[in-house]
Short mmCIF file of C-alpha atoms in Angstrom, two decimals:
data_model
loop_
_atom_site.label_atom_id
_atom_site.label_comp_id
_atom_site.label_asym_id
_atom_site.label_seq_id
_atom_site.Cartn_x
_atom_site.Cartn_y
_atom_site.Cartn_z
CA UNK A 1 -0.05 0.03 0.02
CA UNK A 2 1.34 3.98 -1.26
CA UNK A 3 1.60 5.94 2.10
CA UNK A 4 0.79 9.11 2.21
CA UNK A 5 3.40 11.45 1.77
CA UNK A 6 2.41 13.18 4.69
CA UNK A 7 3.58 10.45 7.58
CA UNK A 8 5.54 7.79 5.28
CA UNK A 9 8.65 8.26 6.78
CA UNK A 10 7.08 9.01 10.23
CA UNK A 11 8.21 13.10 9.75
CA UNK A 12 5.94 15.76 9.68
CA UNK A 13 5.46 17.56 6.54
CA UNK A 14 6.05 21.37 6.49
CA UNK A 15 5.42 23.90 3.70
CA UNK A 16 8.44 26.64 3.44
CA UNK A 17 10.01 28.86 0.75
CA UNK A 18 12.44 31.35 0.07
CA UNK A 19 11.30 34.98 -0.06
CA UNK A 20 13.08 38.30 -0.95
CA UNK A 21 14.09 41.04 -3.55
CA UNK A 22 15.35 40.15 -7.19
CA UNK A 23 19.38 38.92 -6.91
CA UNK A 24 19.97 38.25 -3.31
CA UNK A 25 20.03 34.62 -4.18
CA UNK A 26 17.29 32.80 -3.18
CA UNK A 27 17.56 30.50 -6.11
CA UNK A 28 21.09 29.81 -5.31
CA UNK A 29 20.12 28.98 -1.49
CA UNK A 30 17.41 26.83 -2.90
CA UNK A 31 19.93 25.33 -4.87
CA UNK A 32 22.39 24.89 -2.17
CA UNK A 33 19.79 23.59 0.42
CA UNK A 34 19.20 20.57 -1.95
CA UNK A 35 22.91 20.30 -2.31
CA UNK A 36 23.67 19.67 1.38
CA UNK A 37 21.10 17.60 2.03
CA UNK A 38 21.64 15.43 -1.35
CA UNK A 39 25.27 14.81 0.50
CA UNK A 40 23.36 12.89 3.58
CA UNK A 41 20.33 11.31 1.65
CA UNK A 42 17.62 13.66 2.54
CA UNK A 43 17.41 15.11 -0.91
CA UNK A 44 17.41 14.80 -4.65
CA UNK A 45 19.74 17.38 -5.66
CA UNK A 46 18.51 19.83 -8.46
CA UNK A 47 20.88 22.68 -10.08
CA UNK A 48 20.26 26.42 -9.77
CA UNK A 49 19.42 26.09 -13.85
CA UNK A 50 16.81 23.31 -13.39
CA UNK A 51 15.18 25.29 -10.30
CA UNK A 52 15.01 28.63 -12.30
CA UNK A 53 13.42 26.88 -15.25
CA UNK A 54 11.00 29.08 -17.46
CA UNK A 55 12.95 32.12 -15.89
CA UNK A 56 14.30 34.77 -17.74
CA UNK A 57 18.46 33.95 -18.43
CA UNK A 58 19.97 37.25 -17.99
CA UNK A 59 23.43 35.61 -18.10
CA UNK A 60 25.07 32.17 -17.54
CA UNK A 61 25.17 33.31 -13.95
CA UNK A 62 21.80 34.62 -13.52
CA UNK A 63 18.43 33.86 -13.97
CA UNK A 64 15.36 35.90 -13.08
CA UNK A 65 12.81 33.75 -11.05
CA UNK A 66 9.40 34.31 -12.67
CA UNK A 67 7.05 31.24 -11.47
CA UNK A 68 7.13 29.81 -8.00
CA UNK A 69 9.45 26.36 -8.24
CA UNK A 70 9.06 23.79 -5.95
CA UNK A 71 11.77 20.99 -4.18
CA UNK A 72 11.77 19.40 -1.01
CA UNK A 73 14.50 17.81 1.16
CA UNK A 74 14.58 16.65 4.67
CA UNK A 75 16.30 17.07 8.09
CA UNK A 76 16.48 14.40 10.62
CA UNK A 77 12.43 15.22 11.73
CA UNK A 78 10.43 16.76 8.94
CA UNK A 79 9.88 16.56 5.55
CA UNK A 80 9.97 19.76 3.54
CA UNK A 81 8.33 21.19 0.59
CA UNK A 82 10.39 23.98 -0.11
CA UNK A 83 8.94 27.02 -2.57
CA UNK A 84 11.33 29.06 -4.09
CA UNK A 85 9.13 32.80 -5.02
CA UNK A 86 10.12 35.09 -7.74
CA UNK A 87 12.04 38.95 -6.48
CA UNK A 88 11.27 40.85 -9.30
CA UNK A 89 8.43 43.08 -8.93
CA UNK A 90 6.75 42.42 -12.21
CA UNK A 91 6.09 39.22 -11.14
CA UNK A 92 5.04 39.40 -7.47
CA UNK A 93 1.37 38.48 -8.37
CA UNK A 94 3.64 34.98 -8.44
CA UNK A 95 4.97 35.44 -5.56
CA UNK A 96 1.47 35.72 -3.67
CA UNK A 97 0.96 32.18 -5.28
CA UNK A 98 3.73 30.48 -3.15
CA UNK A 99 3.47 32.70 -0.30
CA UNK A 100 0.19 31.66 0.11
CA UNK A 101 0.91 28.28 0.47
CA UNK A 102 3.67 28.44 3.37
CA UNK A 103 3.78 27.55 7.01
CA UNK A 104 6.77 29.48 7.49
CA UNK A 105 9.48 31.28 5.36
CA UNK A 106 12.88 32.10 4.85
CA UNK A 107 13.54 35.41 4.16
CA UNK A 108 16.64 36.48 2.35
CA UNK A 109 18.86 39.44 2.25
CA UNK A 110 22.11 40.56 0.86
CA UNK A 111 24.58 41.30 3.43
CA UNK A 112 25.64 43.36 0.61
CA UNK A 113 22.85 45.30 0.13
CA UNK A 114 20.72 44.93 3.26
CA UNK A 115 16.83 45.49 2.55
CA UNK A 116 15.20 46.51 -0.74
CA UNK A 117 12.04 47.38 -1.94
CA UNK A 118 10.75 44.30 -2.65
CA UNK A 119 11.71 42.61 1.14
CA UNK A 120 9.38 44.96 2.61
CA UNK A 121 6.50 43.81 -0.29
CA UNK A 122 7.30 40.38 0.37
CA UNK A 123 7.30 40.79 4.13
CA UNK A 124 3.64 43.16 3.98
CA UNK A 125 2.50 40.33 1.26
CA UNK A 126 3.42 37.03 3.67
CA UNK A 127 1.97 38.69 6.67
CA UNK A 128 -1.21 39.52 4.76
CA UNK A 129 -1.92 36.20 3.25
CA UNK A 130 -0.75 34.20 6.69
CA UNK A 131 2.61 33.74 6.57
CA UNK A 132 3.00 32.85 10.68
CA UNK A 133 6.51 32.57 10.87
CA UNK A 134 9.92 33.50 9.09
CA UNK A 135 13.73 32.86 9.44
CA UNK A 136 16.32 35.27 8.23
CA UNK A 137 19.01 34.25 5.71
CA UNK A 138 21.50 36.91 5.40
CA UNK A 139 23.28 36.35 2.46
CA UNK A 140 26.86 36.91 0.91
CA UNK A 141 28.38 37.67 4.11
CA UNK A 142 31.39 37.21 2.33
CA UNK A 143 31.68 39.85 0.12
CA UNK A 144 31.75 41.91 3.33
CA UNK A 145 34.70 42.50 5.39
CA UNK A 146 33.15 44.87 8.22
CA UNK A 147 31.70 43.62 11.02
CA UNK A 148 30.05 46.41 11.81
CA UNK A 149 28.17 46.76 8.48
CA UNK A 150 26.73 43.09 9.27
CA UNK A 151 25.62 44.13 12.90
CA UNK A 152 23.31 47.25 11.08
CA UNK A 153 22.42 45.03 8.59
CA UNK A 154 21.26 42.86 10.65
CA UNK A 155 19.56 45.38 13.34
CA UNK A 156 17.78 46.97 10.18
CA UNK A 157 16.46 43.79 9.56
CA UNK A 158 14.72 42.90 12.96
CA UNK A 159 13.68 46.37 12.87
CA UNK A 160 11.88 45.68 9.93
CA UNK A 161 10.44 42.35 11.22
CA UNK A 162 8.80 44.40 14.17
CA UNK A 163 7.38 46.90 11.63
CA UNK A 164 5.45 44.08 9.90
CA UNK A 165 4.20 42.27 12.53
CA UNK A 166 7.26 39.33 13.19
CA UNK A 167 9.66 38.75 16.46
CA UNK A 168 12.09 41.24 15.40
CA UNK A 169 14.01 40.21 18.80
CA UNK A 170 13.60 35.99 18.79
CA UNK A 171 13.28 35.47 14.85
CA UNK A 172 16.67 33.23 13.98
CA UNK A 173 18.89 35.74 11.38
CA UNK A 174 21.70 33.37 10.30
CA UNK A 175 24.41 34.22 8.42
CA UNK A 176 26.24 33.29 5.47
CA UNK A 177 26.70 32.55 2.02
CA UNK A 178 24.42 30.35 0.11
CA UNK A 179 27.17 29.94 -3.06
CA UNK A 180 29.90 28.98 -1.23
CA UNK A 181 27.95 26.30 0.53
CA UNK A 182 26.78 24.68 -2.88
CA UNK A 183 29.96 25.03 -4.44
CA UNK A 184 31.65 22.74 -1.76
CA UNK A 185 28.73 20.78 -0.17
CA UNK A 186 31.26 18.72 1.79
CA UNK A 187 33.31 21.30 3.67
CA UNK A 188 32.07 21.96 7.10
CA UNK A 189 32.77 25.60 7.16
CA UNK A 190 30.93 26.24 4.25
CA UNK A 191 27.89 24.54 4.83
CA UNK A 192 28.06 26.05 8.64
CA UNK A 193 25.03 28.38 7.61
CA UNK A 194 22.83 26.13 5.86
CA UNK A 195 23.06 23.29 8.54
CA UNK A 196 21.98 26.26 11.53
CA UNK A 197 19.41 27.81 8.71
CA UNK A 198 17.96 23.47 9.17
CA UNK A 199 18.13 23.92 12.26
CA UNK A 200 16.04 27.25 12.88
CA UNK A 201 13.54 26.10 10.35
CA UNK A 202 13.17 23.08 12.99
CA UNK A 203 13.21 24.46 15.79
CA UNK A 204 11.03 28.05 15.18
CA UNK A 205 8.79 26.89 12.91
CA UNK A 206 5.83 25.06 14.72
CA UNK A 207 4.14 21.87 13.10
CA UNK A 208 1.53 22.86 11.24
CA UNK A 209 -1.91 21.75 12.15
CA UNK A 210 -3.75 20.41 9.21
CA UNK A 211 -7.72 21.13 8.20
CA UNK A 212 -7.95 17.09 7.41
CA UNK A 213 -11.17 16.83 8.66
CA UNK A 214 -12.76 19.82 6.71
CA UNK A 215 -14.28 19.95 2.97
CA UNK A 216 -11.69 18.98 0.18
CA UNK A 217 -10.47 22.47 -0.89
CA UNK A 218 -7.73 22.75 -3.25
CA UNK A 219 -6.77 26.18 -5.24
CA UNK A 220 -4.95 25.87 -8.50
CA UNK A 221 -1.71 27.14 -8.87
CA UNK A 222 -1.13 25.59 -12.43
CA UNK A 223 -2.32 23.48 -15.10
CA UNK A 224 -0.61 21.09 -17.35
CA UNK A 225 -1.53 18.67 -20.16
CA UNK A 226 0.35 15.39 -20.53
CA UNK A 227 0.21 13.30 -23.55
CA UNK A 228 -1.27 9.76 -23.13
CA UNK A 229 -2.42 10.97 -19.81
CA UNK A 230 -5.04 13.96 -19.64
CA UNK A 231 -4.78 17.26 -17.64
CA UNK A 232 -3.74 17.18 -14.16
CA UNK A 233 -3.71 20.62 -11.96
CA UNK A 234 -1.04 21.77 -8.95
CA UNK A 235 -1.68 22.97 -5.81
CA UNK A 236 -1.12 23.16 -2.07
CA UNK A 237 -4.24 21.21 -0.45
CA UNK A 238 -5.84 24.20 2.03
CA UNK A 239 -8.35 21.74 3.65
CA UNK A 240 -9.50 18.23 3.43
CA UNK A 241 -8.74 14.52 1.87
CA UNK A 242 -8.50 13.56 -1.45
CA UNK A 243 -7.83 10.13 -2.93
CA UNK A 244 -8.11 8.49 -7.04
CA UNK A 245 -12.01 8.32 -7.39
CA UNK A 246 -13.35 11.71 -5.55
CA UNK A 247 -15.49 13.67 -7.39
CA UNK A 248 -14.81 17.27 -7.49
CA UNK A 249 -15.66 20.45 -8.53
CA UNK A 250 -13.94 23.16 -10.11
CA UNK A 251 -15.29 26.34 -9.69
CA UNK A 252 -14.27 30.16 -10.03
CA UNK A 253 -13.56 32.93 -12.54
CA UNK A 254 -15.92 31.32 -15.41
CA UNK A 255 -19.60 31.35 -14.97
CA UNK A 256 -20.16 27.93 -14.70
CA UNK A 257 -18.78 25.31 -12.15
CA UNK A 258 -17.49 22.09 -13.92
CA UNK A 259 -17.49 18.60 -12.56
CA UNK A 260 -15.49 15.95 -12.92
CA UNK A 261 -13.39 12.63 -11.65
CA UNK A 262 -9.85 12.32 -10.24
CA UNK A 263 -7.91 9.55 -11.55
CA UNK A 264 -4.58 9.70 -9.75
CA UNK A 265 -3.07 11.96 -6.91
CA UNK A 266 1.12 12.74 -7.01
CA UNK A 267 3.50 14.45 -5.07
CA UNK A 268 6.80 14.75 -6.00
CA UNK A 269 7.10 11.96 -8.66
CA UNK A 270 5.11 9.94 -6.14
CA UNK A 271 1.26 8.25 -6.34
CA UNK A 272 -0.18 8.75 -3.09
CA UNK A 273 -2.94 6.52 -1.97
CA UNK A 274 -4.45 9.71 -0.10
CA UNK A 275 -4.15 13.74 -1.02
CA UNK A 276 -4.37 15.34 2.26
CA UNK A 277 -4.44 18.84 3.94
CA UNK A 278 -0.71 20.68 3.41
CA UNK A 279 0.50 18.42 0.78
CA UNK A 280 1.97 19.64 -2.48
CA UNK A 281 0.17 17.48 -5.12
CA UNK A 282 -0.31 16.86 -9.02
CA UNK A 283 -4.11 15.59 -9.53
CA UNK A 284 -4.72 13.99 -12.74
CA UNK A 285 -8.66 14.64 -13.97
CA UNK A 286 -10.68 11.98 -16.22
CA UNK A 287 -12.54 14.35 -18.97
CA UNK A 288 -11.32 17.97 -18.88
CA UNK A 289 -8.63 19.61 -21.45
CA UNK A 290 -5.95 22.01 -20.29
CA UNK A 291 -7.64 24.65 -21.84
CA UNK A 292 -10.94 24.08 -19.60
CA UNK A 293 -8.97 25.04 -16.23
CA UNK A 294 -7.85 28.28 -15.57
CA UNK A 295 -5.13 29.27 -12.58
CA UNK A 296 -6.90 30.57 -9.95
CA UNK A 297 -9.76 28.53 -9.84
CA UNK A 298 -10.39 26.13 -7.09
CA UNK A 299 -10.97 22.05 -7.26
CA UNK A 300 -13.30 21.25 -4.11
CA UNK A 301 -16.02 18.53 -2.80
CA UNK A 302 -18.82 18.48 -4.48
CA UNK A 303 -21.64 20.77 -3.62
CA UNK A 304 -19.40 22.56 -0.59
CA UNK A 305 -18.55 25.82 -2.09
CA UNK A 306 -20.37 28.38 -4.12
CA UNK A 307 -18.03 30.93 -6.53
CA UNK A 308 -19.27 34.68 -5.21
CA UNK A 309 -18.97 38.59 -7.12
CA UNK A 310 -19.57 40.22 -3.60
CA UNK A 311 -18.02 40.63 -0.50
CA UNK A 312 -17.79 43.39 2.57
CA UNK A 313 -13.81 43.38 4.03
CA UNK A 314 -12.03 45.28 6.26
CA UNK A 315 -8.81 46.67 4.58
CA UNK A 316 -6.06 48.84 5.68
CA UNK A 317 -4.98 51.38 3.22
CA UNK A 318 -1.10 51.46 3.12
CA UNK A 319 0.83 54.78 3.55
CA UNK A 320 2.79 56.31 0.91
CA UNK A 321 5.80 55.29 2.97
CA UNK A 322 4.81 51.62 3.30
CA UNK A 323 5.00 51.54 -0.66
CA UNK A 324 1.00 52.06 -0.74
CA UNK A 325 -1.01 55.10 -2.25
CA UNK A 326 0.41 59.05 -2.88
CA UNK A 327 -3.69 59.88 -2.27
CA UNK A 328 -6.77 59.16 -1.27
CA UNK A 329 -9.54 56.37 -3.04
CA UNK A 330 -13.12 57.25 -3.51
CA UNK A 331 -16.37 55.08 -4.90
CA UNK A 332 -15.84 53.08 -7.64
CA UNK A 333 -12.12 52.36 -7.11
CA UNK A 334 -11.12 49.86 -9.14
CA UNK A 335 -7.75 47.81 -8.48
CA UNK A 336 -6.73 43.98 -8.57
CA UNK A 337 -7.96 41.44 -5.81
CA UNK A 338 -5.51 38.69 -4.57
CA UNK A 339 -7.18 35.49 -3.19
CA UNK A 340 -4.88 32.45 -2.72
CA UNK A 341 -3.61 31.94 -6.45
CA UNK A 342 -6.16 34.36 -8.34
CA UNK A 343 -6.14 37.66 -8.34
CA UNK A 344 -9.82 39.40 -10.08
CA UNK A 345 -10.87 43.27 -10.85
CA UNK A 346 -13.38 44.37 -8.79
CA UNK A 347 -14.67 47.61 -7.92
CA UNK A 348 -14.58 49.16 -4.58
CA UNK A 349 -17.23 50.75 -2.67
CA UNK A 350 -16.03 52.73 0.93
CA UNK A 351 -19.23 51.62 3.62
CA UNK A 352 -19.34 53.49 7.01
CA UNK A 353 -20.88 56.43 5.97
CA UNK A 354 -17.50 57.49 4.41
CA UNK A 355 -16.89 58.35 0.71
CA UNK A 356 -13.15 57.78 0.37
CA UNK A 357 -10.66 56.28 2.24
CA UNK A 358 -7.24 57.84 2.44
CA UNK A 359 -3.57 55.92 3.18
CA UNK A 360 -3.52 54.72 6.41
CA UNK A 361 -6.82 54.45 6.54
CA UNK A 362 -8.76 51.17 8.56
CA UNK A 363 -12.14 51.11 6.17
CA UNK A 364 -14.97 49.10 5.48
CA UNK A 365 -15.27 48.29 1.92
CA UNK A 366 -17.89 46.61 -0.12
CA UNK A 367 -16.54 44.84 -3.00
CA UNK A 368 -18.31 43.96 -6.36
CA UNK A 369 -15.98 41.67 -8.97
CA UNK A 370 -16.03 41.09 -12.24
CA UNK A 371 -15.86 37.32 -12.23
CA UNK A 372 -17.06 35.19 -9.84
CA UNK A 373 -14.19 33.41 -7.44
CA UNK A 374 -14.72 31.26 -4.21
CA UNK A 375 -14.52 33.13 -1.65
CA UNK A 376 -15.35 32.88 2.30
CA UNK A 377 -15.96 35.01 5.68
CA UNK A 378 -12.64 35.25 7.41
CA UNK A 379 -10.12 34.82 3.79
CA UNK A 380 -7.34 37.16 3.69
CA UNK A 381 -6.60 39.06 0.39
CA UNK A 382 -4.27 41.74 -1.11
CA UNK A 383 -5.56 44.83 -2.98
CA UNK A 384 -2.90 46.17 -5.99
CA UNK A 385 -2.52 48.36 -8.16
CA UNK A 386 0.08 50.16 -10.70
CA UNK A 387 2.92 47.39 -9.81
CA UNK A 388 2.53 47.42 -6.26
CA UNK A 389 0.70 46.59 -3.39
CA UNK A 390 -1.77 49.16 -1.42
CA UNK A 391 -3.77 47.28 0.62
CA UNK A 392 -4.88 44.52 2.35
CA UNK A 393 -8.11 42.77 3.85
CA UNK A 394 -10.23 40.17 5.57
CA UNK A 395 -13.62 39.18 3.93
CA UNK A 396 -16.45 39.90 6.78
CA UNK A 397 -19.73 39.27 5.21
CA UNK A 398 -20.55 37.16 1.76
CA UNK A 399 -23.35 39.14 -0.09
CA UNK A 400 -24.06 37.48 -3.03
#
């Protein structure tokens, strides 16, 4: 019998990922983690080029990550599914998709540069989509000769963590060089920073609580057509369980809800008897073509969810100093709303007898979306316009 990925080797499964500014070394660190653990038989090594596959090649040493890439490795006590998130401002919406799946994150900052614009935006979005815990990796420390400068960068980072609601005092901050660890994976001194990082992940990020007993729900991250097999949709199971033979609905973003049957569930190339909440899986569907499904829809147990156009929400409008708007917005404001793996345009009206929302305000909004999505009370979302995050909110009441 094929056992579930979550328990087959007696270890807890945890979803983590790397976030941070472009060029600070996220993909290099991800590759270094795999290389170091592969030397112990606890990972299959994937090269930098393989992890960054599908990115934009800038030169032989650098590829700009565009989509979130998934890898896995183990420690003595855990299985880690690791998401390497894009850092480039143009691909923040794909970073949101990755962060929405995390139980914890590694915030990576170049010691040579310190915190940068995407560092702040990623922190904000990590907090907004509900990433509960962070570990900080100060990369490229080998390029900084001044020990006092390293101390200043760490102080800046701890202040930044406090600013965005994380524990600035106790959060582990690991110093090192991802490139040195990657290039010399059997050198104890070179890989010490990776060992410290893995230990910090084990200690600082609590075992996640999985919503196994709720109806199956999985936001769709990607859709693939596999020759001779059919359509595969991938994502992290948000709640519930799924197995081959289950009927599911595919809903949101389209006028009609479709129904299909799952014929196989896989995780990192291994067939699962059951996919549980928290697992990153690929689900093979019996009949639907890949062009009938789109990223941002959800798979759900039949009859448990309904797409909606309208909802009310409590929203915080970011100040200019936080990277948000410089001016207020008024009724009819039409930004993009980001939920889970989807983003959709909608119009917002300010409630409570107020006709505008100022940067820095907390306001109640009634939102009407152009396309229906699976949304429920308590769901968190980000508001973006013009390539920047301008607000964050939580649904207080679904209207239609």
